[in-house]
Short mmCIF file of C-alpha atoms and ligand atoms in Angstrom, two decimals:
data_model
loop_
_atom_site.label_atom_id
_atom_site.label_comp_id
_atom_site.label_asym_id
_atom_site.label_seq_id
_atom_site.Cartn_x
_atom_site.Cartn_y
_atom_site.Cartn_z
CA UNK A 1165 21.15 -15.70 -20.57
CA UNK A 1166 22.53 -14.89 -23.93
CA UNK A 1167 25.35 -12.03 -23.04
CA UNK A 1168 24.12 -9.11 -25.28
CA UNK A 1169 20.68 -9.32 -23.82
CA UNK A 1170 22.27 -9.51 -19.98
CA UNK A 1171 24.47 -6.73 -20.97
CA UNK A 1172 21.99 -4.54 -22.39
CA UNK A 1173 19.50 -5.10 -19.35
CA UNK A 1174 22.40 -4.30 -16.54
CA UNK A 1175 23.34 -0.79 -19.03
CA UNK A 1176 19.72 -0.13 -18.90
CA UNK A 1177 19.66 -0.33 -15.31
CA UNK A 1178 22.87 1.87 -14.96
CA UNK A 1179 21.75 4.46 -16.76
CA UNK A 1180 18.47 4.97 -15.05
CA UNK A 1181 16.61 3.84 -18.30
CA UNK A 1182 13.64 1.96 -18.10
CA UNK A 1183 12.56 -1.23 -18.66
CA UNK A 1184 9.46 -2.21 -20.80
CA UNK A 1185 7.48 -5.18 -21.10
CA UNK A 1186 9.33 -6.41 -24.43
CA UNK A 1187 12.41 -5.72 -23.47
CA UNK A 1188 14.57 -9.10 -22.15
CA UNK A 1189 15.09 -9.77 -18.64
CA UNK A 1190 16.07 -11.59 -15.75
CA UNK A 1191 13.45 -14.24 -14.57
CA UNK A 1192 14.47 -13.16 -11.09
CA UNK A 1193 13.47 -9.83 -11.92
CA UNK A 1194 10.25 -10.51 -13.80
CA UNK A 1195 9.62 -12.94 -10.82
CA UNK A 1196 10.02 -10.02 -7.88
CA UNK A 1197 8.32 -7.60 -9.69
CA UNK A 1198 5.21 -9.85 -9.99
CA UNK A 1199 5.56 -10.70 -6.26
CA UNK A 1200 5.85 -6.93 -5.10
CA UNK A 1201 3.41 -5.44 -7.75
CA UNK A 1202 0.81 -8.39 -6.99
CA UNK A 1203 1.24 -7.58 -3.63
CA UNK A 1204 1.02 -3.97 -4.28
CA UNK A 1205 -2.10 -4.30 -5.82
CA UNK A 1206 -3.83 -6.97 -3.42
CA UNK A 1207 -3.44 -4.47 -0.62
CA UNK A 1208 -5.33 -1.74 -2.78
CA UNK A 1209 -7.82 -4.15 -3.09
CA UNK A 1210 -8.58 -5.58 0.69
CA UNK A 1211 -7.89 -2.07 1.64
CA UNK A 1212 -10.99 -1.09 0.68
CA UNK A 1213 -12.77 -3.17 3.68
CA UNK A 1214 -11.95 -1.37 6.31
CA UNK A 1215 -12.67 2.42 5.34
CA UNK A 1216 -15.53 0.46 3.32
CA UNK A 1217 -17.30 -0.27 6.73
CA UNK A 1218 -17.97 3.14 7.35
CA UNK A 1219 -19.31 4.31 4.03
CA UNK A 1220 -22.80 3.63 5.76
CA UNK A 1221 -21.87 4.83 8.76
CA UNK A 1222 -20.24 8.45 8.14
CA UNK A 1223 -21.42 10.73 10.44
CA UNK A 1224 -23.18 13.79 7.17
CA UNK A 1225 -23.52 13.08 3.24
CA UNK A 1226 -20.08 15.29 2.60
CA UNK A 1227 -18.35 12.49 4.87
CA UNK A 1228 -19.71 9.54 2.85
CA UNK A 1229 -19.30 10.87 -0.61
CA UNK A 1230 -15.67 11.98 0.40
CA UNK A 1231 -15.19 8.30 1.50
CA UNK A 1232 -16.91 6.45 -1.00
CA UNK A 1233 -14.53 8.71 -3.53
CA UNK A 1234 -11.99 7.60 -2.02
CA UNK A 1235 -12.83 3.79 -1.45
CA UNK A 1236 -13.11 3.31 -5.13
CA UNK A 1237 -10.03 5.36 -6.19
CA UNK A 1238 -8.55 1.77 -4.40
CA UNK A 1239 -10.34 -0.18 -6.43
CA UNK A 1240 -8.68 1.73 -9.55
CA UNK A 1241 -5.40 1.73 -7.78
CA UNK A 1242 -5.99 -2.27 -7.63
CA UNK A 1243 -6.90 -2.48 -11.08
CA UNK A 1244 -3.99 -0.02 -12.71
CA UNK A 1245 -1.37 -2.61 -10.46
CA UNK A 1246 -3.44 -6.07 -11.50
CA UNK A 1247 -2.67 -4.38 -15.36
CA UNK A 1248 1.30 -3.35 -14.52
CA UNK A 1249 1.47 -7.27 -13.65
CA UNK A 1250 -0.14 -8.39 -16.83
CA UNK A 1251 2.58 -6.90 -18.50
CA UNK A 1252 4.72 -9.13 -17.13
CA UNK A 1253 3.02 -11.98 -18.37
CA UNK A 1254 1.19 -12.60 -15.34
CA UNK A 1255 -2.86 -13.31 -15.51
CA UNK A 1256 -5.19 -11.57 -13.16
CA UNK A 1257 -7.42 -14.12 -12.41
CA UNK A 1258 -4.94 -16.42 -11.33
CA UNK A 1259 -3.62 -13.13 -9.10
CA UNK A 1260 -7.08 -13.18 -7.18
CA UNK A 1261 -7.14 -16.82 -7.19
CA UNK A 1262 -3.44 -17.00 -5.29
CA UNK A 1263 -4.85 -14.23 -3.17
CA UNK A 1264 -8.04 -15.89 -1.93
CA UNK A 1265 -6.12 -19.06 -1.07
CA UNK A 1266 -3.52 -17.51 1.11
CA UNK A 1267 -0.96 -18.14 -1.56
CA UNK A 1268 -0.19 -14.49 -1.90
CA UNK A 1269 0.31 -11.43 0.37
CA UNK A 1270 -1.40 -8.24 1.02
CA UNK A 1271 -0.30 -4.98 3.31
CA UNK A 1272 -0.29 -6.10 7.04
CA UNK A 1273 -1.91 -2.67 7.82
CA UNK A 1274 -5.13 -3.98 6.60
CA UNK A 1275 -5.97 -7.03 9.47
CA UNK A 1276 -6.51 -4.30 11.99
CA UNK A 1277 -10.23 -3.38 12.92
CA UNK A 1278 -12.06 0.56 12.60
CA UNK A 1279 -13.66 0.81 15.38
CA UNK A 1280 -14.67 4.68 15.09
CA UNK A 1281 -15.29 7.02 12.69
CA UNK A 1282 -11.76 8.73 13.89
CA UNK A 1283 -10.08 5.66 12.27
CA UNK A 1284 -11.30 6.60 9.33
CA UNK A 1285 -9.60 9.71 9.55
CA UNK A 1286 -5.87 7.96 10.84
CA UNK A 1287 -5.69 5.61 7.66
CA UNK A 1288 -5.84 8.83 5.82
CA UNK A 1289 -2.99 10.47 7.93
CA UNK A 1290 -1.27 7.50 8.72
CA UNK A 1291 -1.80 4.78 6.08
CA UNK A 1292 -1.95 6.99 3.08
CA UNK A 1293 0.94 8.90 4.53
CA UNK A 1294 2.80 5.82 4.78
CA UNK A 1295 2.08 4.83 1.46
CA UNK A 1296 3.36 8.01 -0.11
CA UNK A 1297 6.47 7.42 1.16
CA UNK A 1298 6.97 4.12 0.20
CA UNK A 1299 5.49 5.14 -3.27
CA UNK A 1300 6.94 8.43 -4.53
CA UNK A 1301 10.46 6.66 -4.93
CA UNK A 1302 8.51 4.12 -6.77
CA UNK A 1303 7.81 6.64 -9.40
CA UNK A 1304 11.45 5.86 -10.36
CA UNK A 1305 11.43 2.33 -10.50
CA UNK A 1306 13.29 0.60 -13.28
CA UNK A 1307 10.03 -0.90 -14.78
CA UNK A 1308 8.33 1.46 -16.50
CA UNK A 1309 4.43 0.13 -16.33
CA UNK A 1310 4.75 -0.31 -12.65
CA UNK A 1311 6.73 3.48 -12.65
CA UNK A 1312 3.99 5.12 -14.70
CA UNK A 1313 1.24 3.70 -12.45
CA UNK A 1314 3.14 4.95 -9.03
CA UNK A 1315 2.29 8.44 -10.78
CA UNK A 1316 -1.55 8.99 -11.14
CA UNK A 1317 -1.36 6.68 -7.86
CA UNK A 1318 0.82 8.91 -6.20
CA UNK A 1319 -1.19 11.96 -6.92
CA UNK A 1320 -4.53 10.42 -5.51
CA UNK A 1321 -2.85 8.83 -2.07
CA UNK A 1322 -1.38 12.57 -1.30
CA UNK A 1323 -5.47 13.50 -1.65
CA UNK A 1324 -6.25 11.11 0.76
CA UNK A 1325 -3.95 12.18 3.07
CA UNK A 1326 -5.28 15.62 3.11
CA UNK A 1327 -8.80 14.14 2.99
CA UNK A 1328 -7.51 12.08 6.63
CA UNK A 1329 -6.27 14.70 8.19
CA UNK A 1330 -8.62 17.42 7.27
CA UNK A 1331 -11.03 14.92 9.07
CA UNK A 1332 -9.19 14.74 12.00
CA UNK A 1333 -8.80 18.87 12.42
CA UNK A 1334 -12.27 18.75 12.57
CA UNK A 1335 -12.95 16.53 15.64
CA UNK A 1336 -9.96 18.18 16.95
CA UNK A 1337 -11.97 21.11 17.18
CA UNK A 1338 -15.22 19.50 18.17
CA UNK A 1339 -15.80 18.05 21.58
CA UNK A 1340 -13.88 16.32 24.44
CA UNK A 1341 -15.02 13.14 23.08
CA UNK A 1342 -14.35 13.54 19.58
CA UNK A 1343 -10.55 14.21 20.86
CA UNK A 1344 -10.65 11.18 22.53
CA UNK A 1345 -11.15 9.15 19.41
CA UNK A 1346 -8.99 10.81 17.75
CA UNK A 1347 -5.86 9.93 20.36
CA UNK A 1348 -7.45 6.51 20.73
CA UNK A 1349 -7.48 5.85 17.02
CA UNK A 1350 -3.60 7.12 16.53
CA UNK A 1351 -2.85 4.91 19.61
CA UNK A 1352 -4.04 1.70 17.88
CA UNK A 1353 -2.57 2.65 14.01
CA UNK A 1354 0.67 4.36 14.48
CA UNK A 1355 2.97 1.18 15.58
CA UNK A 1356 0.75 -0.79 13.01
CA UNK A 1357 2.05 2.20 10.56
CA UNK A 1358 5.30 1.85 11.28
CA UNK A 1359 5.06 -1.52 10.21
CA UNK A 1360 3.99 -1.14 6.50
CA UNK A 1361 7.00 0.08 5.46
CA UNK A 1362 8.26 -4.16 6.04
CA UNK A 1363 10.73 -5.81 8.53
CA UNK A 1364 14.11 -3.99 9.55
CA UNK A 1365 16.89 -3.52 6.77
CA UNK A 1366 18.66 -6.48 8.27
CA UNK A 1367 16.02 -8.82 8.12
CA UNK A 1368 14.69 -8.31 4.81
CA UNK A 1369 15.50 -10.68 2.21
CA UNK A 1370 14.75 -9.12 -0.38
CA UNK A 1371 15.65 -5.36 -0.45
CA UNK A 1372 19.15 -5.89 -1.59
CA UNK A 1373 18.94 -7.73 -4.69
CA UNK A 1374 15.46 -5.15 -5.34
CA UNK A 1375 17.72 -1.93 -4.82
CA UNK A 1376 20.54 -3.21 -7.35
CA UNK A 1377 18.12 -3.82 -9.64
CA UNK A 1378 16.52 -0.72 -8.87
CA UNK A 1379 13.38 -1.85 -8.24
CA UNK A 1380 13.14 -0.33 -4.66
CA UNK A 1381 15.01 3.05 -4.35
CA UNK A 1382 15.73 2.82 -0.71
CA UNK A 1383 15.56 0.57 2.21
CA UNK A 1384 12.43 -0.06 4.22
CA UNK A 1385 14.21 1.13 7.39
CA UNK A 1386 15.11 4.82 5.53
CA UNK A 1387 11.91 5.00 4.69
CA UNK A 1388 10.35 4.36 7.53
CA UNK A 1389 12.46 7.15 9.71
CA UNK A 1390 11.30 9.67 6.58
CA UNK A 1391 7.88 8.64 7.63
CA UNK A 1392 8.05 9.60 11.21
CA UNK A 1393 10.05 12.55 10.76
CA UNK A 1394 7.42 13.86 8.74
CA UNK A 1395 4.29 13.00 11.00
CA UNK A 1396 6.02 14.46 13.90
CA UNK A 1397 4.97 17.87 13.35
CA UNK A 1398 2.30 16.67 11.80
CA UNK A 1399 0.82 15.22 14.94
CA UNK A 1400 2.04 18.49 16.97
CA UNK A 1401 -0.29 20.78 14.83
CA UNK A 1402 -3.44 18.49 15.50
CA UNK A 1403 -2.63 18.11 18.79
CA UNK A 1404 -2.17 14.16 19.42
CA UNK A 1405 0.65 12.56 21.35
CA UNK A 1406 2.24 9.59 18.98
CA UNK A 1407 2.09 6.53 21.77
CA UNK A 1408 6.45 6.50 21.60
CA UNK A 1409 7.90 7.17 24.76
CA UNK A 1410 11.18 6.81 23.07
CA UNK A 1411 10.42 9.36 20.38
CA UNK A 1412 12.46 12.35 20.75
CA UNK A 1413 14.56 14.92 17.67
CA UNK A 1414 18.35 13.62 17.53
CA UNK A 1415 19.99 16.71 16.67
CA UNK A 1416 22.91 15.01 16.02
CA UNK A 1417 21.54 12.68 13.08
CA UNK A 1418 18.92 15.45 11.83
CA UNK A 1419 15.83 12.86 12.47
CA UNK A 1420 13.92 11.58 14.77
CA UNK A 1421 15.21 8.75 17.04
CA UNK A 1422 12.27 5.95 17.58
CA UNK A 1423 11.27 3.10 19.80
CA UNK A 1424 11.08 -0.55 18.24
CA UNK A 1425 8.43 -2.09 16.60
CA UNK A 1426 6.82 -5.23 17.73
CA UNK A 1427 8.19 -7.44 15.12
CA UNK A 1428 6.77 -10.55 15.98
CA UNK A 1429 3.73 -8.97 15.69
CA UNK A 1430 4.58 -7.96 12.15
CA UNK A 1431 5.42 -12.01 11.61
CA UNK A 1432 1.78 -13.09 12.88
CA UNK A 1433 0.24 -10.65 10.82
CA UNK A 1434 2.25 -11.55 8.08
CA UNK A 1435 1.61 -15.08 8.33
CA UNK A 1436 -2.52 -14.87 8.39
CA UNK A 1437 -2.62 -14.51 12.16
CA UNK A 1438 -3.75 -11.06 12.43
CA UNK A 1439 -7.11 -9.44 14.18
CA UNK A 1440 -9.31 -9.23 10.94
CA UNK A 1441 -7.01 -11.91 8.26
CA UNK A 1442 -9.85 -14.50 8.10
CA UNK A 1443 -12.62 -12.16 7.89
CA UNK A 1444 -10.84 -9.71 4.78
CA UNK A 1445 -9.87 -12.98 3.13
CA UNK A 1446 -13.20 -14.39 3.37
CA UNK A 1447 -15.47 -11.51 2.38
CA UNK A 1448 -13.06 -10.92 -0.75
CA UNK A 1449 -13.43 -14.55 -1.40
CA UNK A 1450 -17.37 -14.38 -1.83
CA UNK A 1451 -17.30 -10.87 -3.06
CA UNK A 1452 -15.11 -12.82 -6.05
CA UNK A 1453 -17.77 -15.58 -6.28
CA UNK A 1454 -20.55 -13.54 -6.01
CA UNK A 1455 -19.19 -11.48 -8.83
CA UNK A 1456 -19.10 -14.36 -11.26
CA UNK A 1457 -21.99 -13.80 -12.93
CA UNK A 1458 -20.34 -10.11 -13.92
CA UNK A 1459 -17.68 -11.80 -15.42
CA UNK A 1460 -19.86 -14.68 -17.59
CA UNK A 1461 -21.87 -11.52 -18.97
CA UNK A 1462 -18.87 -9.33 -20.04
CA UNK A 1463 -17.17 -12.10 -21.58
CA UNK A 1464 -20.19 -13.15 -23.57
CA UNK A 1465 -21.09 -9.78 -24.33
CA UNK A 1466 -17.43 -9.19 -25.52
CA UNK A 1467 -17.80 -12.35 -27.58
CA UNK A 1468 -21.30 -11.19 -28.98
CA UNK A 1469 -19.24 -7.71 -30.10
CA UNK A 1470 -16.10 -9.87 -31.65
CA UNK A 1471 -18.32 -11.81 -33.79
CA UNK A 1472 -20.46 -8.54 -35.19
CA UNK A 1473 -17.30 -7.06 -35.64
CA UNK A 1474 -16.02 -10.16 -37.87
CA UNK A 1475 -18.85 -10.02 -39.99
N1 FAQ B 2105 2.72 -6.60 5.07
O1 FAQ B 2105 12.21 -8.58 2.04
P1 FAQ B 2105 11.09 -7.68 2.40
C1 FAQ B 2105 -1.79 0.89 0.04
C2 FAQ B 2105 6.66 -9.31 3.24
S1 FAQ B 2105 -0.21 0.88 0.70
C3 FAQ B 2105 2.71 -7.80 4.47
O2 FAQ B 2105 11.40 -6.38 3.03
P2 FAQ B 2105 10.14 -6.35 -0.01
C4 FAQ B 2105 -2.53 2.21 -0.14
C5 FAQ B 2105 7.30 -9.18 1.87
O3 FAQ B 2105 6.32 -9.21 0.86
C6 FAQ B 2105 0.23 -0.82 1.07
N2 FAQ B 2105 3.83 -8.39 4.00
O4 FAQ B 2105 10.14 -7.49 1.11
C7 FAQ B 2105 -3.81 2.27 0.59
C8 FAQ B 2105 8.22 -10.36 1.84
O5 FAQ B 2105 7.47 -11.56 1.59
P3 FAQ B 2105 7.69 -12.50 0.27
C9 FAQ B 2105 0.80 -1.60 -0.09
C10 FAQ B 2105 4.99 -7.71 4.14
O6 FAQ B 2105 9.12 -6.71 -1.02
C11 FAQ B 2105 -3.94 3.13 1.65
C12 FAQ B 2105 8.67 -10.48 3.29
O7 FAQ B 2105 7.68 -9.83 4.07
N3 FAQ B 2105 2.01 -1.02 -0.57
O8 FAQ B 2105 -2.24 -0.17 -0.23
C13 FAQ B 2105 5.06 -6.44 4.74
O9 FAQ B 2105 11.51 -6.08 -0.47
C14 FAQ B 2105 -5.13 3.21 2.38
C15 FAQ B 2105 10.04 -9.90 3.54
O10 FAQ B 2105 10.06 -8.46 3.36
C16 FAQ B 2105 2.93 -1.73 -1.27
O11 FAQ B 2105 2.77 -2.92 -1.49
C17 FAQ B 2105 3.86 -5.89 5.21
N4 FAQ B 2105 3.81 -4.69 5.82
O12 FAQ B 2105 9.65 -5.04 0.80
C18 FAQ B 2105 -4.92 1.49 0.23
C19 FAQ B 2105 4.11 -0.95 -1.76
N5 FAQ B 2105 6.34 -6.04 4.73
O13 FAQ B 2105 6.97 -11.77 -0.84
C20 FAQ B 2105 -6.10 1.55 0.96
C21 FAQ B 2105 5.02 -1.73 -2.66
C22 FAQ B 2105 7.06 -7.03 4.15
O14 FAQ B 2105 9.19 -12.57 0.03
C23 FAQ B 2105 -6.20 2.42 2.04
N6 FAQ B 2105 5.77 -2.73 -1.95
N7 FAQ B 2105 6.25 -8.03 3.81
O15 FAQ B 2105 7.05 -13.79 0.59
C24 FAQ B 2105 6.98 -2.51 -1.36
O16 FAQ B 2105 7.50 -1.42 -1.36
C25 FAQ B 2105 7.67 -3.68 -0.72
O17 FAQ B 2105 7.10 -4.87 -1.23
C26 FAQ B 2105 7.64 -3.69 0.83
C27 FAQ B 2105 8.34 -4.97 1.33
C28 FAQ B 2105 8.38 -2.49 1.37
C29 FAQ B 2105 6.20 -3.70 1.35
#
């Protein structure tokens, strides 16, 4: 690269300045920020299945307009993201199109079934909890598009959270049963949780050359011991046992000390061999088709409004 431009870009990143869409920079940084924001924005997107599956389902009409509110602030979450990547030069159709093939990645979290309404109520705790953590630093990420999104994001997922675990004081209170699902639901999504936050610090190719460039503001494996140290007492208050024998308070360290995720699980799910991959992939695939039509008629409507405009 030509030296100014280099030199500006690493003083930029030193100083805690951001970096905007016209401004020069590394292809490897363009190239990772299209891979994590892509990502990032896929997972908004097929996360809407799951919760999605109970919108018919929810047990009063408060339940199901909370959760179709919430089902479709994804969808904007996906679309602010699919924008932030744009400004990279990237083009969202080709996004969904690497998506649909397989080509592209989306949260592991998201290949795991809801089997009861209580699991609606756990992606709220645990999921959107999860994703706070992970995302709040984000709101400091060298690139400003993907930065400014994290914010309005930010302020939505911490909703959520409240909305999940509001939910869950509620069955809490209600009958034996509905405490059952509840314990059976945090059971099944807390080591999946744990997972989210990406494989241990020493296995993760890409954090290093992400944190020097700012990009990520701290490792997955900090993040994920903020996580549990703040759904500790969480789970206390409602009453739930988190399914870690090995989960105790380290005095010594100030945090909690934690048992070992089931990595190779993370690597199946990863790779497309999870409990719900070929189904999400496959009804996002002919929701995309299906919506073709959508897309003919705004681009010949836009077309129709270009050429009035010209006249
Ligand atoms: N699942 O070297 P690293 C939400 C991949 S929250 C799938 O550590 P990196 C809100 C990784 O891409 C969920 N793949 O990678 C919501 C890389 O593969 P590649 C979305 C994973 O990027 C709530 C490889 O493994 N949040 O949607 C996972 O430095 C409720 C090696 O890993 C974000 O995307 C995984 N769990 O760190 C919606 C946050 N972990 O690309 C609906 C932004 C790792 O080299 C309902 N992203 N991989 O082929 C990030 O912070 C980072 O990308 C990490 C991974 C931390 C996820």
């Amino acid at each position: 690269p030509p030296e100014p431009l280099q030199e500006h870009f690493d003083a930029t990143i030193a100083h805690d300045r951001r970096i905007e869409p016209r401004d020069w920079m590394p292809d490897g940084y363009r190239k990772t920020l299209i891979r994590q924001i892509a990502q990032h924005a896929h997972s908004e997107i097929i996360g809407m299945q799951p919760e999605g599956e109970w919108i018919t389902r929810a047990p009063s009409l408060r339940r199901k307009a909370i959760l179709f509110a919430k089902v479709q602030d994804e969808a904007g979450h996906g679309l602010y993201l699919y924008s932030a990547a744009e400004t990279l030069g990237a083009d969202r159709a080709d996004l969904t199109e690497r998506l649909i093939e397989g080509r592209q990645k989306y949260s592991s979290i998201f290949n795991y079934p809801t089997l009861s309404f209580a699991d609606v109520g756990v992606i709220g705790w645990f999921v959107d909890g999860a994703a706070i953590c992970n995302q709040v630093p984000l709101c400091r990420s060298s690139y400003g598009p993907y930065a400014r999104a994290m914010v309005r994001i930010c302020k939505e997922e911490s909703f959520h959270q409240r909305q999940g675990y509001e939910l869950l004081m509620t069955m809490m209170r209600g009958t034996e049963a509905q405490r059952a699902m509840v314990q059976d639901a945090v059971d099944r999504w807390w080591w999946p949780s744990l997972m989210m936050f990406g494989p241990p610090d020493d296995a993760s190719p890409n954090s290093a050359r992400s944190m020097a460039w700012k990009i990520k503001r701290h490792s997955n494996d900090e993040l994920r011991q903020r996580f549990v140290d703040m759904t500790v007492p969480q789970a206390e208050k409602l009453g739930v046992t988190l399914p870690d024998p090995e989960l105790r308070r380290n005095e010594e360290r100030g945090h909690h000390d934690f048992g070992t995720p089931d990595w190779e699980e993370l690597t199946r799910v990863i790779k497309g061999d999870g409990p719900c991959n070929a189904q999400r992939i496959q009804r996002r695939r002919s929701a995309h088709e299906e919506g073709a039509w959508v897309r003919e008629a705004a681009t010949a409507h836009a077309a129709k409004q270009a050429a009035r405009a010209a006249k």
